[in-house]
Coordinates of C-alpha atoms in Angstrom, one line a residue:
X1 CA 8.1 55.2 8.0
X2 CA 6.6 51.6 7.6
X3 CA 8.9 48.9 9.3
X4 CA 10.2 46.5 6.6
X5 CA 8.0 43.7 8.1
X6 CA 5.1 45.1 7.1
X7 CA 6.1 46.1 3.8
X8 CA 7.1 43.0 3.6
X9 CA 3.4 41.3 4.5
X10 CA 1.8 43.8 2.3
X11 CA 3.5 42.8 -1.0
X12 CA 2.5 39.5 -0.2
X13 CA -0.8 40.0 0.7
X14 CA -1.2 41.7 -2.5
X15 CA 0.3 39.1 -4.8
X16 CA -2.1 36.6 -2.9
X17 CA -5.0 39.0 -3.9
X18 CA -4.0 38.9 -7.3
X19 CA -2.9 42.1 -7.5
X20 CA 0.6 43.6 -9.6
X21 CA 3.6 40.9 -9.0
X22 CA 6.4 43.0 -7.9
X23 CA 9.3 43.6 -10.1
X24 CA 10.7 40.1 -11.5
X25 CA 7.9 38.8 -12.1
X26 CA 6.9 36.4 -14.9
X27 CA 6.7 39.1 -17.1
X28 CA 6.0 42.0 -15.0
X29 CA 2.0 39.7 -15.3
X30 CA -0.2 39.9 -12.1
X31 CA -1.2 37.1 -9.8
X32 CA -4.8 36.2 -11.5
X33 CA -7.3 33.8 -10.2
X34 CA -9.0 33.6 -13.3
X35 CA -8.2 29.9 -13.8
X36 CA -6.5 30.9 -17.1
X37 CA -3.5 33.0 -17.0
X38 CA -0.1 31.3 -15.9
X39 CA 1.3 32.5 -12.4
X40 CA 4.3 30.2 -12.1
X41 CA 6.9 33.5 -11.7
X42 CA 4.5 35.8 -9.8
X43 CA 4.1 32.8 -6.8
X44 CA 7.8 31.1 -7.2
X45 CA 9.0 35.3 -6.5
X46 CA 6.6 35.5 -3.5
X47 CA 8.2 32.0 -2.1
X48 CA 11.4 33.1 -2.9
X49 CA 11.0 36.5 -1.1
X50 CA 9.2 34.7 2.1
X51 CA 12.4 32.2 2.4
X52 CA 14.8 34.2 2.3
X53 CA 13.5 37.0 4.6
X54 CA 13.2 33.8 7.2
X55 CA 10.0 32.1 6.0
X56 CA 6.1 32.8 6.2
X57 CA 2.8 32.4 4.7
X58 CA 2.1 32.3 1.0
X59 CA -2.4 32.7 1.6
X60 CA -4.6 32.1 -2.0
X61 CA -7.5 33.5 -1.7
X62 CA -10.8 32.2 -3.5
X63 CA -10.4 31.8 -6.9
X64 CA -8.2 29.6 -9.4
X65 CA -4.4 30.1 -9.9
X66 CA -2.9 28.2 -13.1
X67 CA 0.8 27.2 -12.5
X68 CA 3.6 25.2 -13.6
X69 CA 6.3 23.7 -11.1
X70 CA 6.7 25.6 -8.1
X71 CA 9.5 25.1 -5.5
X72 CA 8.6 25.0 -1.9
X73 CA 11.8 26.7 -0.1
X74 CA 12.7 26.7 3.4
X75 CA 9.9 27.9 6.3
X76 CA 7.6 28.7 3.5
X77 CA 4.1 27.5 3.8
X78 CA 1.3 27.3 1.1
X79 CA -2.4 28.0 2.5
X80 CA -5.1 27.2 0.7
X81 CA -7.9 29.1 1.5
X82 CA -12.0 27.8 1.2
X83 CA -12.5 28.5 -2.5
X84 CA -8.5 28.6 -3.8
X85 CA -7.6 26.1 -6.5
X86 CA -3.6 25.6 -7.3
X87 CA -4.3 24.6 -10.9
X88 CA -1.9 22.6 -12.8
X89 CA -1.5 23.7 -16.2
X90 CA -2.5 21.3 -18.8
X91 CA 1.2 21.5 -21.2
X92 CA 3.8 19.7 -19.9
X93 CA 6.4 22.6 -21.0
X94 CA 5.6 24.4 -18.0
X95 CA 6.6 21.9 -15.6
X96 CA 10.2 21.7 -16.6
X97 CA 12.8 18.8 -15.5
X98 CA 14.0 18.0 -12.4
X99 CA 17.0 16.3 -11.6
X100 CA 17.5 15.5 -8.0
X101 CA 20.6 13.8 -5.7
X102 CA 18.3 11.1 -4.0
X103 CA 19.8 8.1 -6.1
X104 CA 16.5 5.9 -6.7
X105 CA 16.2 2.9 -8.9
X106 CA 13.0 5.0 -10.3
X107 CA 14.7 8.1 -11.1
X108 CA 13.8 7.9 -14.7
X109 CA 10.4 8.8 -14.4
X110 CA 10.0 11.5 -12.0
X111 CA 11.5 14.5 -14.2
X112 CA 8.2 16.7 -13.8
X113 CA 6.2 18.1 -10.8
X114 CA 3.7 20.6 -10.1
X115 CA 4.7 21.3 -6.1
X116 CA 8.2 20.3 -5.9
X117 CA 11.2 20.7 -3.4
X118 CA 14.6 19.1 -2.3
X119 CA 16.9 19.2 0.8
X120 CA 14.1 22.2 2.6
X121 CA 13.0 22.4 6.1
X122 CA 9.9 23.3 7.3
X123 CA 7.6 23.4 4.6
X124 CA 3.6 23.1 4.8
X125 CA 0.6 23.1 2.3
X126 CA -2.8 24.3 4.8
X127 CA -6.3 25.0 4.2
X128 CA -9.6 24.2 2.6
X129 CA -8.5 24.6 -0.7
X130 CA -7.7 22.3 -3.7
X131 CA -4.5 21.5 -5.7
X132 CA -6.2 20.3 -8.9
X133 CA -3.2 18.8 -11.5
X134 CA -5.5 18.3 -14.6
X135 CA -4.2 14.9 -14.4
X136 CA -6.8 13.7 -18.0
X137 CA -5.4 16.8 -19.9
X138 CA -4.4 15.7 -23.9
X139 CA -0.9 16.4 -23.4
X140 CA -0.4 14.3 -20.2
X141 CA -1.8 10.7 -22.3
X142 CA 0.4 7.9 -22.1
X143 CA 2.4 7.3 -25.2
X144 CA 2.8 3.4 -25.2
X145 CA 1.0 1.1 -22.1
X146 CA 4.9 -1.0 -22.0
X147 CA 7.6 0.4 -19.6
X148 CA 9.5 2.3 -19.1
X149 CA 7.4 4.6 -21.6
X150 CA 4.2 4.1 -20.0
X151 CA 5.7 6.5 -17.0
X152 CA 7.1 9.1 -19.0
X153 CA 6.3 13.1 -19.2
X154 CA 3.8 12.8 -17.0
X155 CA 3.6 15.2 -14.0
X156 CA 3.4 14.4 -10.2
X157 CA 1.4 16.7 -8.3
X158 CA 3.7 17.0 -4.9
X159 CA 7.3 15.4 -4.6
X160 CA 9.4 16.0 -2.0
X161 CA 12.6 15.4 -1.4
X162 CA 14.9 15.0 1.5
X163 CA 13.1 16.9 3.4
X164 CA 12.6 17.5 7.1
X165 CA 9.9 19.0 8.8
X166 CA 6.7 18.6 6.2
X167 CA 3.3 19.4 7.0
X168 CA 0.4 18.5 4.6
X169 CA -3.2 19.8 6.4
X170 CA -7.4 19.9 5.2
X171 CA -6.2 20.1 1.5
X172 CA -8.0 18.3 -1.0
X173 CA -5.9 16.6 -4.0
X174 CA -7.2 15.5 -7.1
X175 CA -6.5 14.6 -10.6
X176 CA -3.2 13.5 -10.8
X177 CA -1.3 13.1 -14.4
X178 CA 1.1 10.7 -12.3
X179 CA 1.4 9.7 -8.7
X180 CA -0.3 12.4 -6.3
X181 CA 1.9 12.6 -3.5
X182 CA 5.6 11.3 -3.4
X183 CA 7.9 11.4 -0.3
X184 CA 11.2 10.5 -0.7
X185 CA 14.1 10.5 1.9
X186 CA 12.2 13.2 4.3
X187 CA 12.1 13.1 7.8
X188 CA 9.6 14.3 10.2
X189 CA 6.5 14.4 8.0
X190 CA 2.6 14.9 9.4
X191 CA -0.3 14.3 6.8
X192 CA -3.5 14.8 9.0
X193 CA -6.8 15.5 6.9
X194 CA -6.4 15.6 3.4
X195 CA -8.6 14.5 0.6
X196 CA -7.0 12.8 -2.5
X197 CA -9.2 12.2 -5.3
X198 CA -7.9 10.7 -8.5
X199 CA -9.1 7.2 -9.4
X200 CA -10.2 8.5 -13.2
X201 CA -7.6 11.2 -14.5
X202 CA -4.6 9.3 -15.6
X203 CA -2.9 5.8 -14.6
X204 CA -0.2 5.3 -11.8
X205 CA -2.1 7.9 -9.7
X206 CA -0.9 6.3 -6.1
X207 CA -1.9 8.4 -3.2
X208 CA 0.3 8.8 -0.8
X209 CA 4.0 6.9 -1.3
X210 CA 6.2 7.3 1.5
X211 CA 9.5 6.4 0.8
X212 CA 12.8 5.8 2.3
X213 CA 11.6 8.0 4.9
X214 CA 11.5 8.4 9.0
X215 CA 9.1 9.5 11.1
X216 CA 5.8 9.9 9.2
X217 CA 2.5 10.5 10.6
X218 CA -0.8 10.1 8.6
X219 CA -4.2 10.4 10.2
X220 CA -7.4 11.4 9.4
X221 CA -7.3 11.1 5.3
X222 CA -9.3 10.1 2.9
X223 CA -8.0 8.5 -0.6
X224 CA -9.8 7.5 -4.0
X225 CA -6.6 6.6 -6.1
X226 CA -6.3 4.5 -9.3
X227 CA -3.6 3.1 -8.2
X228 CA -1.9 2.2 -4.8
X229 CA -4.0 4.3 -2.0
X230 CA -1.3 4.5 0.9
X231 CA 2.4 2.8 -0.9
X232 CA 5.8 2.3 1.2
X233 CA 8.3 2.2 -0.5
X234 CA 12.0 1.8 -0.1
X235 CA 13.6 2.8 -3.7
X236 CA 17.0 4.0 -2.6
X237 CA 19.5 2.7 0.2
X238 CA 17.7 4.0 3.4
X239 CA 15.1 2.2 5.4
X240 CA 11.8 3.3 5.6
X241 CA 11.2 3.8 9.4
X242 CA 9.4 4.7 12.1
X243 CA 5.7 5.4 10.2
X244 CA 1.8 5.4 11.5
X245 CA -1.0 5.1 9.3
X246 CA -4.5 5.8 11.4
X247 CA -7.9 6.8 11.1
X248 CA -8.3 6.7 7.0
X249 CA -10.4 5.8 4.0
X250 CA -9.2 4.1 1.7
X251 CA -10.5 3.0 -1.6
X252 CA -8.3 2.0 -5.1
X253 CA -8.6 0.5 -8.2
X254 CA -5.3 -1.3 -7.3
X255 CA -4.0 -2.0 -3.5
X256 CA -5.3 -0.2 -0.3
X257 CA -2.9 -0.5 1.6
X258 CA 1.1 -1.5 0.0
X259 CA 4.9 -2.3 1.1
X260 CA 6.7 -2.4 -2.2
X261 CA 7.5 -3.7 -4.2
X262 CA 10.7 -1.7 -4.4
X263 CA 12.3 -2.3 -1.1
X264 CA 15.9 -2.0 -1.4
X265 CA 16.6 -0.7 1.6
X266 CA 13.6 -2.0 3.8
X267 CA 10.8 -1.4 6.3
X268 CA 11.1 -1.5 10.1
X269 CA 8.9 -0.3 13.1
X270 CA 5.6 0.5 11.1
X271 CA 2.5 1.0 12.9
X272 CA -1.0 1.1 10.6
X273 CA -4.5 1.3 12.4
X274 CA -8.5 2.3 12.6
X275 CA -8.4 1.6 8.7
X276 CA -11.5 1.3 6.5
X277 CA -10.8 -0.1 3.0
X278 CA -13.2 -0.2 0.6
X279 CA -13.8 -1.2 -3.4
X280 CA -10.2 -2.1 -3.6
X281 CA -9.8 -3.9 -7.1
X282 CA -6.8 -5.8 -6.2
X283 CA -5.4 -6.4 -2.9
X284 CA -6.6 -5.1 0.4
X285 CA -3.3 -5.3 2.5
X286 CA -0.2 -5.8 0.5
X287 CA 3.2 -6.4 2.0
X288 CA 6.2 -7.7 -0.2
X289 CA 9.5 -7.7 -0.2
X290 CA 11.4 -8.2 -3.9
X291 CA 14.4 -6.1 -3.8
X292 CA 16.6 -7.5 -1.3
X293 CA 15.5 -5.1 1.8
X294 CA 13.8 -6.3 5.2
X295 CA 10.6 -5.7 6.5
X296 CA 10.9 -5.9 10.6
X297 CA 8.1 -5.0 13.2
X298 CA 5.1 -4.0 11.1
X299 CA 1.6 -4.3 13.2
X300 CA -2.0 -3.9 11.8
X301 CA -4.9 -3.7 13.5
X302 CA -8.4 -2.2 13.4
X303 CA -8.9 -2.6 9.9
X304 CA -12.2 -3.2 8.0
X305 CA -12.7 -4.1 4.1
X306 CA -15.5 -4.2 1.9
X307 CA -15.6 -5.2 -2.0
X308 CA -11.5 -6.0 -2.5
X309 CA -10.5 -8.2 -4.8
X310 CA -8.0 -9.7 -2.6
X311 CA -8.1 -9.7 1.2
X312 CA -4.1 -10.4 2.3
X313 CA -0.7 -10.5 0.5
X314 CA 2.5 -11.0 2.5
X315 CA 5.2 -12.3 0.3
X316 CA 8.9 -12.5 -0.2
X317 CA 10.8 -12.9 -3.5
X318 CA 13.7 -11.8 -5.3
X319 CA 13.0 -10.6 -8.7
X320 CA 13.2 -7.3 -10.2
X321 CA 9.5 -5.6 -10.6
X322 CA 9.7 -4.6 -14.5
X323 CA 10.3 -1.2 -14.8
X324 CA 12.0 -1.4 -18.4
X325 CA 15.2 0.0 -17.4
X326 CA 18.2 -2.4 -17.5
X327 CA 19.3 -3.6 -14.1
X328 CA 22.9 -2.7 -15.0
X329 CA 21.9 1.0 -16.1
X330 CA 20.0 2.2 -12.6
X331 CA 21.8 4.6 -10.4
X332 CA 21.1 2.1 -7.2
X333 CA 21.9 -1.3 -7.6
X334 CA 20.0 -4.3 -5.7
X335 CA 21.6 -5.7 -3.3
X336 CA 22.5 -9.3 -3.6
X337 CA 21.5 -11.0 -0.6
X338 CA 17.4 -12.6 -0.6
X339 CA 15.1 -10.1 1.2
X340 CA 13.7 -11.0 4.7
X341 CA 9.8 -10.6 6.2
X342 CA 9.4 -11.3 10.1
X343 CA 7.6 -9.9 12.7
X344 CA 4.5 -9.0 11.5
X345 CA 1.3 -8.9 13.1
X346 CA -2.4 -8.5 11.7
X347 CA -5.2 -8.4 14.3
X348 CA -8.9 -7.2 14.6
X349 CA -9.7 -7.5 11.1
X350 CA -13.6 -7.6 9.5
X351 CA -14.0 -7.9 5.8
X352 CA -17.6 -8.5 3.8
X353 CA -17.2 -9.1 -0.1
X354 CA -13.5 -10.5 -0.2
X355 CA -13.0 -11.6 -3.7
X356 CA -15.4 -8.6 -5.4
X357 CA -14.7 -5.3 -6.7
X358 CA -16.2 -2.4 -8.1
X359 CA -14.7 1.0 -9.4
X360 CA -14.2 3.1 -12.7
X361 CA -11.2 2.9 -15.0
X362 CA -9.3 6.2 -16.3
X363 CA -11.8 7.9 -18.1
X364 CA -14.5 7.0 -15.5
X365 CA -15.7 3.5 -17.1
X366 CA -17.2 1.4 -14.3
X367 CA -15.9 -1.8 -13.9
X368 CA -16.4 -4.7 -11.6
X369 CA -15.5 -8.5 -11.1
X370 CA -14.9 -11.2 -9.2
X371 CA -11.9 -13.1 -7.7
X372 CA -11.1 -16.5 -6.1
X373 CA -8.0 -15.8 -4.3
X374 CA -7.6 -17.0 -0.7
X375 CA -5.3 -14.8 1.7
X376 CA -1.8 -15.3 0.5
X377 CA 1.3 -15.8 3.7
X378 CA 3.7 -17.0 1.2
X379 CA 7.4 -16.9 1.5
X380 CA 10.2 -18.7 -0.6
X381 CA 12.5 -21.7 -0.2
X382 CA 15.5 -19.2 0.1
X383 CA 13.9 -16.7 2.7
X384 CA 10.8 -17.5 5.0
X385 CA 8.8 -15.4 6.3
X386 CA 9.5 -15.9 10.0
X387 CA 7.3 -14.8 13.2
X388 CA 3.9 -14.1 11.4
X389 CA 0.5 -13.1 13.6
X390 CA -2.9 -13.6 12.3
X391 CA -5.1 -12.5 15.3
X392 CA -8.9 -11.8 15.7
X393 CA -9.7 -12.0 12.1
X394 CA -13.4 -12.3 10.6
X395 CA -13.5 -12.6 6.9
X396 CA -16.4 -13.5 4.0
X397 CA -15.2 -14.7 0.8
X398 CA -17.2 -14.5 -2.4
X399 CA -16.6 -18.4 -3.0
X400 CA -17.0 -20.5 -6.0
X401 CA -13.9 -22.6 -5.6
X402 CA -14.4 -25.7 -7.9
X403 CA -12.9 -28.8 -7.8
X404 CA -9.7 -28.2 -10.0
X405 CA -8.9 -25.3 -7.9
X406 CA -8.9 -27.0 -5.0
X407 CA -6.0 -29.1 -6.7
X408 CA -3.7 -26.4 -7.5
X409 CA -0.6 -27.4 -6.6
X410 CA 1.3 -24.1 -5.6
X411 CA 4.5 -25.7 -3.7
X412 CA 7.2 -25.2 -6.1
X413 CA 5.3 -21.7 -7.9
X414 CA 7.7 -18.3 -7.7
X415 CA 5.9 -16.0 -5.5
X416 CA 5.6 -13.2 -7.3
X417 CA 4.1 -9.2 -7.5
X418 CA 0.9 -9.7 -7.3
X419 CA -2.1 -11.7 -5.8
X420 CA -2.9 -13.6 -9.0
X421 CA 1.0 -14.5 -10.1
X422 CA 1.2 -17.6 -8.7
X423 CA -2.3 -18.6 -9.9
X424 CA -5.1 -19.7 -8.1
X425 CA -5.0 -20.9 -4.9
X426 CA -6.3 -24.3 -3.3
X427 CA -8.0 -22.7 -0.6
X428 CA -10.8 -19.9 -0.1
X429 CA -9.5 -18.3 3.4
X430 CA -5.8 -18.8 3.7
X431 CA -2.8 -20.3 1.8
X432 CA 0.0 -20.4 3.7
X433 CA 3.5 -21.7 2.4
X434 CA 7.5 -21.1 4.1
X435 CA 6.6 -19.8 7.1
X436 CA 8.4 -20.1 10.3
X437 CA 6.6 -19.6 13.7
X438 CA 3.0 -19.0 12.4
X439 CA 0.2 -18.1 14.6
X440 CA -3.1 -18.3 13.7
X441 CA -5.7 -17.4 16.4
X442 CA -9.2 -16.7 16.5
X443 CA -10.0 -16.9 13.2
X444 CA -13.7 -17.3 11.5
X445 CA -13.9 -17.6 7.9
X446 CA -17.4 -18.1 5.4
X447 CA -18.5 -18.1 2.0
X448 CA -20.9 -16.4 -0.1
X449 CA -21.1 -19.1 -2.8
X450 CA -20.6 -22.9 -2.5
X451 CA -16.5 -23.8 -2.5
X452 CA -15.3 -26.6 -2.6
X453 CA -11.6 -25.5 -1.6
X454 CA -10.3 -26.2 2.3
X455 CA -10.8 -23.1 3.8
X456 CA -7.1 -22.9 5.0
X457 CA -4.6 -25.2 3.4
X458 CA -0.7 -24.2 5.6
X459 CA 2.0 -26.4 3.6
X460 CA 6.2 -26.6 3.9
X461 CA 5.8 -24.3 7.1
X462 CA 7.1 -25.1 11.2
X463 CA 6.5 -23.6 14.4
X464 CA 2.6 -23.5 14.0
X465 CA 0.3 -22.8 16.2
X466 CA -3.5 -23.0 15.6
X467 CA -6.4 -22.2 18.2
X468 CA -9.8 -20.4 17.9
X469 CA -10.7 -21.7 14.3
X470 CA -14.1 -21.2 12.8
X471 CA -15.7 -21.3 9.7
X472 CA -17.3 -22.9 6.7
X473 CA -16.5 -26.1 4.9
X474 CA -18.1 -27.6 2.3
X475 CA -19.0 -31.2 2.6
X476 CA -16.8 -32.5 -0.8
X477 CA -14.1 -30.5 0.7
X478 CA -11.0 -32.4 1.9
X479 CA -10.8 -30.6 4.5
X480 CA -11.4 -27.6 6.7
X481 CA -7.7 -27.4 6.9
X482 CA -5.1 -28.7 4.7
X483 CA -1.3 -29.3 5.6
X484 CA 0.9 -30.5 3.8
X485 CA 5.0 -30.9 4.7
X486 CA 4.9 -29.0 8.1
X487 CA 6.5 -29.7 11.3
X488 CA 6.1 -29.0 14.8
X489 CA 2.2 -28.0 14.4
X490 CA 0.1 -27.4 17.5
X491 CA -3.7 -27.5 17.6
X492 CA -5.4 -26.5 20.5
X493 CA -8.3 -24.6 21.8
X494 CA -10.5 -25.5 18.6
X495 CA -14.1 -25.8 18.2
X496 CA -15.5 -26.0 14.5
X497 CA -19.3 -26.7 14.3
X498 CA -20.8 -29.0 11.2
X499 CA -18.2 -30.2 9.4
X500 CA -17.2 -33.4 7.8
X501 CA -13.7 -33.0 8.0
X502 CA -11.3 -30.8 10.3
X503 CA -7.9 -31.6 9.5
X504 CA -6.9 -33.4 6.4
X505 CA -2.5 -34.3 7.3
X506 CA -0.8 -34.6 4.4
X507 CA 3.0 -35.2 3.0
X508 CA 6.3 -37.5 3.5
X509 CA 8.2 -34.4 5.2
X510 CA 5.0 -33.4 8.0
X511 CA 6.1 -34.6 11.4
X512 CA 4.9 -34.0 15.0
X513 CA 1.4 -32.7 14.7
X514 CA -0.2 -32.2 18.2
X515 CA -3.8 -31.6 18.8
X516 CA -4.5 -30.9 22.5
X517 CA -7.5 -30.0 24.2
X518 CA -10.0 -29.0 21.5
X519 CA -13.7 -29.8 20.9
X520 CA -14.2 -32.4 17.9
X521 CA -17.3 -33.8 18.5
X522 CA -19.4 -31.6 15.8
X523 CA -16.9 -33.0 13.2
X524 CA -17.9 -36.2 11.6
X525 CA -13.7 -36.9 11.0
X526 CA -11.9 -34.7 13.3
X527 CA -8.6 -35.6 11.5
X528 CA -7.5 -37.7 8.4
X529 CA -3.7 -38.2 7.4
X530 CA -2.6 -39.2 3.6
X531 CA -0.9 -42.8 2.9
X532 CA 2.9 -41.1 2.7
X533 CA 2.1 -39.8 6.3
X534 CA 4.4 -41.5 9.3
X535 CA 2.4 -43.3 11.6
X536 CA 2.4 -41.1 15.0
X537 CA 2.8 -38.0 12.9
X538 CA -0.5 -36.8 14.6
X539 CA -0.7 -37.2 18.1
X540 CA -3.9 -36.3 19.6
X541 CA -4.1 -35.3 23.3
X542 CA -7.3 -35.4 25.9
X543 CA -10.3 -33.3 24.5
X544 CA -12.9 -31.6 26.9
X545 CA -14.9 -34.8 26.3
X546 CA -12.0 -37.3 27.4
X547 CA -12.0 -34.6 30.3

């Protein structure tokens, strides 16, 4: 007599071979790799049978399995192996709706799924396979480019939800209809090795969004997204916590990297490093706060860009991001107190081409541009950003600043979603505005093309202190650096080569501006201070010279 375990493996194995589904079955029809006959019943069955006997392995052989939504169940893990596709079928009435109990101020949109599952433990996708979603199929087009219909009846490729134990390995991931891989609310997740490609098949196609969870790993991936590569997000009440980013490529035709810019219940105690970002059409390294939340204890280091639109975004604000839903009708409301950035840190940085991007639209159109926008540090009257590092950072701009953007006047501009909302900026490098306890060290910033703009320009900020500063000026430029209405500012340990002018003080409200021990003497003007400055404003202690 066969024990019932191996009865057990052997139907499986043989629905994995695509042989007869057991009894039940969509249809009684087999398991058939031929890329064109649906298998939605045949593999839900086999999960279903593997859960419930106390979990297993579900294995795909080479060949291609069209499906619908599948559920993932409890100790139940999908391997992929070398030559298995998980096809998504191209008609959107095989992915039926979803409702879940995660209360998200995005619900709406996520009512379709090809790899779905809520409240399991345990659950894994393995191998050197693919999950392909036929994200460019007819059916899957957007019906109107204005919310919230833009984000309709399209199908995510993975979604889970509240789950705990989740394991994503080697898989490759492409051709989303809608974002490619969605955590929400799970707990103890490792992503180590997986390949996302979908930067042409359909719009919204982030790569990984991790959000309102704990303890998340990623390492070792590689993403080519048309929108957001890595996103956290926090769109329900629960903080997103606890999370490392290492060892990836990233490239998008939106952000690389992105916090928000739903952050209701916040971010705290994220670690990101050993990061290459690459042809990033908009910002490199985005982190905002909108919805009311709090980002705490977030480091970066070890990053390096090349070709991004934008270099840095970290911003505060408190406006709703558009999502075409009335405020009153979403299951989670915002919460009513001003969101909060501090503690940030952003160290060993290197970035060529900062202000250029390359990439293809849906379809696969190439497209390319340019950008002026400086590295934005911006927080708002209501909430500054507070405790901010900017450490060990090397960065070439594209340039071309002219003279009218250089007097952009951004004090009293809403910060808002995106790099270019508040407009251009009046410096190439760095524009920092409402930030408390500052620190800028060793930084070295250049230009491709002749700018005009300061290179930094720090306004309506206190608690500043500046030492290691390098970089290009040009000679019409007001300045190297720019401030304008700060307090308690501390220069020291500076030694710019060539310019004309250093420091350029500026505004009624700037007081107590120390400069202490730096080397001036390749500076034709070290410092200059405007007419509405206080006299003894600046106070200049001995340099190595006076030493």
């Amino acid at each position: 007599m066969i024990p019932r375990e191996v009865k057990f493996f052997l139907v499986l194995s043989l629905l994995a071979c695509a042989c007869v589904a057991p009894a039940g079955a969509q249809d009684g029809a087999q398991l058939n790799p031929d890329g064109k006959t649906l298998n939605t019943g045949a593999i839900q069955q086999a999960i279903d049978m593997l859960s419930a006997a106390g979990g297993g392995t579900l294995t795909f052989r080479a060949g291609t399995y069209l499906t619908g939504t599948i559920r993932l169940k409890d100790n139940v893990t999908l391997q992929l192996d070398a030559g298995a596709v998980l096809l998504g079928s191209p008609d959107l009435k095989d992915y039926p709706e979803t409702r879940v109990s995660f209360p998200t101020m995005i619900e709406a949109f996520f009512r379709h799924h090809l790899i779905f599952a809520e409240g399991a433990h345990n659950i894994a996708i393995t191998g050197q396979g693919r999950i392909d979603g036929q994200g460019g199929a007819p059916g899957f087009a957007r019906s109107s480019t204005k919310a919230p219909e833009r984000y309709m009846n399209r199908p995510s490729l993975i979604r889970f939800v509240d789950c705990t134990g989740v394991r994503l390995r080697d898989a490759r991931i492409e051709n989303a209809a809608f974002w490619v891989v969605h955590f929400l609310g799970c707990d103890d997740v490792a992503v180590d090795g997986v390949n996302v490609e979908s930067r042409t098949a359909n719009y919204n196609n982030d790569g990984f969004d991790i959000d309102c969870c704990s303890n998340v790993r990623i390492s070792n991936c590689h993403v080519n997204s048309q929108d957001d590569a890595i996103c956290l997000k926090s769109t329900g009440n629960r903080v997103c916590r606890n999370v490392t980013i290492s060892n990836c490529v990233l490239s998008s035709n939106c952000s690389g990297i992105r916090f928000g810019c739903e952050c209701i219940g916040g971010f705290e105690d994220i670690v990101i490093s050993n990061v290459v970002l690459h042809d990033v059409g908009a910002t490199a390294i985005q982190l905002q706060v909108f919805d009311g939340g709090t980002m705490d204890r977030v480091t970066l280091s070890g990053i390096t860009m090349r070709n991004v639109g934008q270099g840095i975004l970290v911003n505060a604000g408190h406006e709703l991001y558009s999502i075409g839903i009335a405020e009153a009708d979403l299951p989670v409301k915002r919460p009513e107190k001003i969101g909060k950035v501090r503690n940030i840190i952003l160290r060993d940085i290197q970035a060529d081409g900062v202000g250029r991007f390359e990439g293809q639209s849906v379809g696969g159109e190439k497209r390319s541009g340019e950008r002026k926008l400086a590295n934005i540090i911006c927080g708002m009257p209501e909430s500054h950003l507070e405790n901010v590092t900017l450490e060990n950072i090397r960065m070439r701009f594209v340039g071309k600043g002219a003279a009218e953007d250089a007097d952009t006047d951004l004090s009293g501009v809403k910060t808002g979603f995106n790099g270019g909302s508040m407009g251009m900026t009046p410096a190439y490098a760095f524009y920092c505005r409402h930030v408390d306890n500052l620190r800028m060290r060793d930084i070295d910033v250049s230009y491709e093309n002749e700018d005009v703009r300061p290179a930094l320009f720090i306004e309506q900020c206190s608690n500043v202190d500046l030492s290691g500063l390098q970089g290009a000026a040009h000679s019409t430029a007001r300045a190297f650096l720019r401030m304008r209405n700060v307090a308690d500012v501390f220069l020291h340990g500076n030694r710019p080569l060539g310019l004309d002018t250093f420091l350029s003080v500026e505004g009624a409200d700037s007081k107590r501006v120390s400069l202490t021990g730096n080397d001036l003497r390749q500076t034709a003007r070290p410092v200059i201070t405007a007419p509405e400055v206080s006299a003894g404003t600046v106070s200049d202690g001995p340099s190595p010279e006076a030493r």
